[in-house]
């Protein structure tokens, strides 16, 4: 994971889970790749790992910050909820991740995942009926954190009509259509903040 030495306006790394990685869609359809096409003076790096939790993100943050990004998009926490049935640790970890970025003058972009719907991806985790309200509570917690600490927010839950079945490949991971909506949201947020 590194930025090429080319001169660019912004260097942004996305640290997170399968939603950062773009699980289940070809590389050309992933939201970071699509966003990159609309941001020629920005380099976007993907540091997403499928199945990662916010604890894993904390362990990897040092390496990400070592690449000297201007900003880090932080998207994670849903796996924490699915594994534990709670959002408390995820909120605490996201607060710590953002604070660590800010301390080094790296802009932390808090990202809210698209809504969680039932699907095969979650059949072996917390019951989706239980995970959904916790995920909604978590999303509001991230909004409150961003507001309280003046962190830029990328609210993917507001990026499209996630009630449409074709926005997901499995009720959890976005389809190419979902990735298009996410890319538009990232482009808009990055243009508005720089």
Tab-separated table of C-alpha atoms in Angstrom:
chain	number	residue	atom	x	y	z
A	1	UNK	CA	0.000	0.000	0.000
A	2	UNK	CA	1.650	3.196	-1.139
A	3	UNK	CA	1.088	6.320	-3.160
A	4	UNK	CA	3.121	6.824	-6.300
A	5	UNK	CA	5.329	9.888	-6.240
A	6	UNK	CA	3.115	11.747	-8.723
A	7	UNK	CA	1.971	15.223	-7.802
A	8	UNK	CA	-1.690	15.272	-6.893
A	9	UNK	CA	-4.001	17.556	-4.940
A	10	UNK	CA	-5.183	14.869	-2.495
A	11	UNK	CA	-4.135	11.395	-1.390
A	12	UNK	CA	-6.960	9.484	0.254
A	13	UNK	CA	-6.846	5.954	1.651
A	14	UNK	CA	-9.992	3.989	2.408
A	15	UNK	CA	-9.531	1.820	5.505
A	16	UNK	CA	-12.238	-0.683	6.238
A	17	UNK	CA	-13.983	-3.964	5.643
A	18	UNK	CA	-15.617	-5.672	2.639
A	19	UNK	CA	-17.591	-2.490	1.921
A	20	UNK	CA	-14.287	-0.665	1.461
A	21	UNK	CA	-12.789	-3.561	-0.486
A	22	UNK	CA	-15.773	-3.892	-2.814
A	23	UNK	CA	-16.600	-7.536	-2.152
A	24	UNK	CA	-18.387	-9.382	-4.920
A	25	UNK	CA	-17.980	-6.936	-7.792
A	26	UNK	CA	-15.289	-6.686	-10.476
A	27	UNK	CA	-12.543	-4.138	-9.790
A	28	UNK	CA	-13.777	-1.828	-12.562
A	29	UNK	CA	-17.163	-1.562	-10.772
A	30	UNK	CA	-15.840	-0.832	-7.265
A	31	UNK	CA	-16.824	2.543	-5.819
A	32	UNK	CA	-13.251	3.720	-5.243
A	33	UNK	CA	-12.304	2.925	-8.843
A	34	UNK	CA	-15.415	4.703	-10.126
A	35	UNK	CA	-14.786	7.713	-7.883
A	36	UNK	CA	-11.157	7.892	-9.012
A	37	UNK	CA	-12.342	8.484	-12.593
A	38	UNK	CA	-14.152	11.658	-11.487
A	39	UNK	CA	-11.297	12.926	-9.310
A	40	UNK	CA	-8.266	13.255	-11.609
A	41	UNK	CA	-6.276	15.310	-9.106
A	42	UNK	CA	-6.866	12.798	-6.288
A	43	UNK	CA	-5.364	9.371	-5.688
A	44	UNK	CA	-7.620	6.901	-3.891
A	45	UNK	CA	-6.062	3.811	-2.301
A	46	UNK	CA	-8.076	0.848	-1.106
A	47	UNK	CA	-7.082	-0.671	2.251
A	48	UNK	CA	-10.261	-2.687	2.669
A	49	UNK	CA	-10.153	-6.257	3.947
A	50	UNK	CA	-13.212	-8.485	3.771
A	51	UNK	CA	-14.405	-9.516	7.218
A	52	UNK	CA	-12.346	-6.899	9.061
A	53	UNK	CA	-13.591	-5.325	12.277
A	54	UNK	CA	-12.816	-1.938	13.757
A	55	UNK	CA	-10.232	-3.629	15.994
A	56	UNK	CA	-8.481	-4.874	12.858
A	57	UNK	CA	-8.687	-1.396	11.393
A	58	UNK	CA	-6.998	0.006	14.500
A	59	UNK	CA	-4.161	-2.504	14.086
A	60	UNK	CA	-3.705	-1.495	10.431
A	61	UNK	CA	-4.010	2.278	10.870
A	62	UNK	CA	-0.301	2.821	11.558
A	63	UNK	CA	0.624	1.310	8.187
A	64	UNK	CA	-2.038	3.386	6.439
A	65	UNK	CA	-0.820	6.602	8.072
A	66	UNK	CA	2.742	5.655	7.111
A	67	UNK	CA	1.791	6.241	3.461
A	68	UNK	CA	1.213	9.916	4.353
A	69	UNK	CA	-2.323	10.336	3.091
A	70	UNK	CA	-4.123	13.660	3.243
A	71	UNK	CA	-7.261	11.867	4.370
A	72	UNK	CA	-8.528	8.458	5.432
A	73	UNK	CA	-12.045	7.237	4.730
A	74	UNK	CA	-13.025	5.049	7.681
A	75	UNK	CA	-15.762	2.525	6.882
A	76	UNK	CA	-16.362	-0.345	9.242
A	77	UNK	CA	-18.300	-1.529	12.230
A	78	UNK	CA	-20.993	-3.661	10.645
A	79	UNK	CA	-18.903	-6.826	11.109
A	80	UNK	CA	-18.465	-5.873	14.773
A	81	UNK	CA	-22.253	-5.660	15.099
A	82	UNK	CA	-22.812	-8.939	13.295
A	83	UNK	CA	-20.220	-10.698	15.458
A	84	UNK	CA	-21.145	-9.221	18.842
A	85	UNK	CA	-24.716	-7.942	18.572
A	86	UNK	CA	-23.544	-4.513	19.800
A	87	UNK	CA	-22.223	-1.259	18.349
A	88	UNK	CA	-20.493	0.078	21.476
A	89	UNK	CA	-16.973	-1.131	20.691
A	90	UNK	CA	-17.277	-0.147	17.034
A	91	UNK	CA	-18.270	3.430	17.944
A	92	UNK	CA	-15.424	3.676	20.436
A	93	UNK	CA	-12.932	2.333	17.902
A	94	UNK	CA	-14.122	4.666	15.144
A	95	UNK	CA	-13.715	7.588	17.534
A	96	UNK	CA	-10.152	6.434	18.316
A	97	UNK	CA	-9.328	5.899	14.617
A	98	UNK	CA	-10.562	9.369	13.678
A	99	UNK	CA	-8.712	10.985	16.588
A	100	UNK	CA	-5.459	9.243	15.615
A	101	UNK	CA	-5.808	10.579	12.067
A	102	UNK	CA	-6.619	14.085	13.261
A	103	UNK	CA	-3.616	14.087	15.611
A	104	UNK	CA	-1.357	13.659	12.566
A	105	UNK	CA	-3.220	16.302	10.525
A	106	UNK	CA	-4.857	13.636	8.365
A	107	UNK	CA	-8.529	14.303	7.629
A	108	UNK	CA	-10.714	11.474	8.965
A	109	UNK	CA	-13.785	10.891	6.796
A	110	UNK	CA	-16.334	8.887	8.762
A	111	UNK	CA	-18.346	6.708	6.402
A	112	UNK	CA	-21.736	5.208	7.149
A	113	UNK	CA	-22.451	1.881	5.469
A	114	UNK	CA	-25.480	1.307	3.286
A	115	UNK	CA	-28.392	-0.118	5.303
A	116	UNK	CA	-28.223	-3.766	6.354
A	117	UNK	CA	-30.891	-6.020	4.837
A	118	UNK	CA	-31.315	-9.747	5.246
A	119	UNK	CA	-29.414	-11.977	2.894
A	120	UNK	CA	-27.132	-14.968	2.597
A	121	UNK	CA	-24.138	-12.915	3.723
A	122	UNK	CA	-25.511	-12.723	7.256
A	123	UNK	CA	-27.118	-16.121	7.778
A	124	UNK	CA	-24.264	-17.226	10.010
A	125	UNK	CA	-23.912	-13.992	12.015
A	126	UNK	CA	-26.350	-12.154	14.263
A	127	UNK	CA	-29.931	-12.531	13.062
A	128	UNK	CA	-30.473	-9.797	10.438
A	129	UNK	CA	-33.681	-8.732	12.186
A	130	UNK	CA	-31.580	-7.975	15.265
A	131	UNK	CA	-28.612	-6.490	13.367
A	132	UNK	CA	-30.605	-3.917	11.398
A	133	UNK	CA	-31.766	-1.729	14.341
A	134	UNK	CA	-28.294	-1.918	15.895
A	135	UNK	CA	-26.757	-0.857	12.570
A	136	UNK	CA	-29.205	2.059	12.383
A	137	UNK	CA	-28.242	3.094	15.926
A	138	UNK	CA	-24.567	2.797	14.954
A	139	UNK	CA	-25.116	4.997	11.886
A	140	UNK	CA	-26.688	7.676	14.058
A	141	UNK	CA	-23.779	7.371	16.493
A	142	UNK	CA	-21.346	8.028	13.626
A	143	UNK	CA	-23.413	11.034	12.507
A	144	UNK	CA	-23.332	12.391	16.055
A	145	UNK	CA	-19.554	11.805	16.311
A	146	UNK	CA	-18.910	13.557	13.001
A	147	UNK	CA	-21.082	16.478	14.058
A	148	UNK	CA	-19.546	16.795	17.532
A	149	UNK	CA	-15.956	16.703	16.273
A	150	UNK	CA	-16.456	18.402	12.899
A	151	UNK	CA	-15.304	15.358	10.914
A	152	UNK	CA	-16.429	15.100	7.292
A	153	UNK	CA	-19.163	12.486	6.888
A	154	UNK	CA	-19.780	10.207	3.919
A	155	UNK	CA	-23.277	8.886	4.502
A	156	UNK	CA	-23.639	5.986	2.099
A	157	UNK	CA	-27.044	5.239	3.646
A	158	UNK	CA	-28.203	8.407	1.864
A	159	UNK	CA	-26.431	7.630	-1.419
A	160	UNK	CA	-29.282	5.846	-3.145
A	161	UNK	CA	-32.556	3.972	-2.867
A	162	UNK	CA	-31.244	0.977	-0.952
A	163	UNK	CA	-34.733	-0.573	-0.808
A	164	UNK	CA	-34.241	-1.657	-4.422
A	165	UNK	CA	-33.085	-5.273	-4.596
A	166	UNK	CA	-30.676	-4.527	-7.450
A	167	UNK	CA	-28.610	-2.249	-5.159
A	168	UNK	CA	-27.182	-5.349	-3.403
A	169	UNK	CA	-25.667	-8.637	-4.418
A	170	UNK	CA	-26.754	-10.328	-1.183
A	171	UNK	CA	-28.628	-7.904	1.096
A	172	UNK	CA	-25.395	-6.622	2.603
A	173	UNK	CA	-22.771	-6.012	-0.109
A	174	UNK	CA	-23.595	-3.444	-2.798
A	175	UNK	CA	-24.031	-4.464	-6.424
A	176	UNK	CA	-22.389	-2.522	-9.267
A	177	UNK	CA	-25.440	-0.214	-9.170
A	178	UNK	CA	-24.899	0.295	-5.426
A	179	UNK	CA	-21.211	1.021	-6.027
A	180	UNK	CA	-22.166	3.696	-8.578
A	181	UNK	CA	-24.283	5.431	-5.945
A	182	UNK	CA	-21.456	5.171	-3.400
A	183	UNK	CA	-18.933	6.606	-5.878
A	184	UNK	CA	-21.142	9.638	-6.546
A	185	UNK	CA	-21.414	10.266	-2.793
A	186	UNK	CA	-17.629	10.077	-2.320
A	187	UNK	CA	-16.951	12.396	-5.244
A	188	UNK	CA	-19.464	14.925	-3.921
A	189	UNK	CA	-18.054	14.795	-0.380
A	190	UNK	CA	-14.413	15.074	-1.438
A	191	UNK	CA	-15.160	17.980	-3.778
A	192	UNK	CA	-17.101	19.748	-1.024
A	193	UNK	CA	-14.349	19.343	1.582
A	194	UNK	CA	-11.349	20.368	-0.542
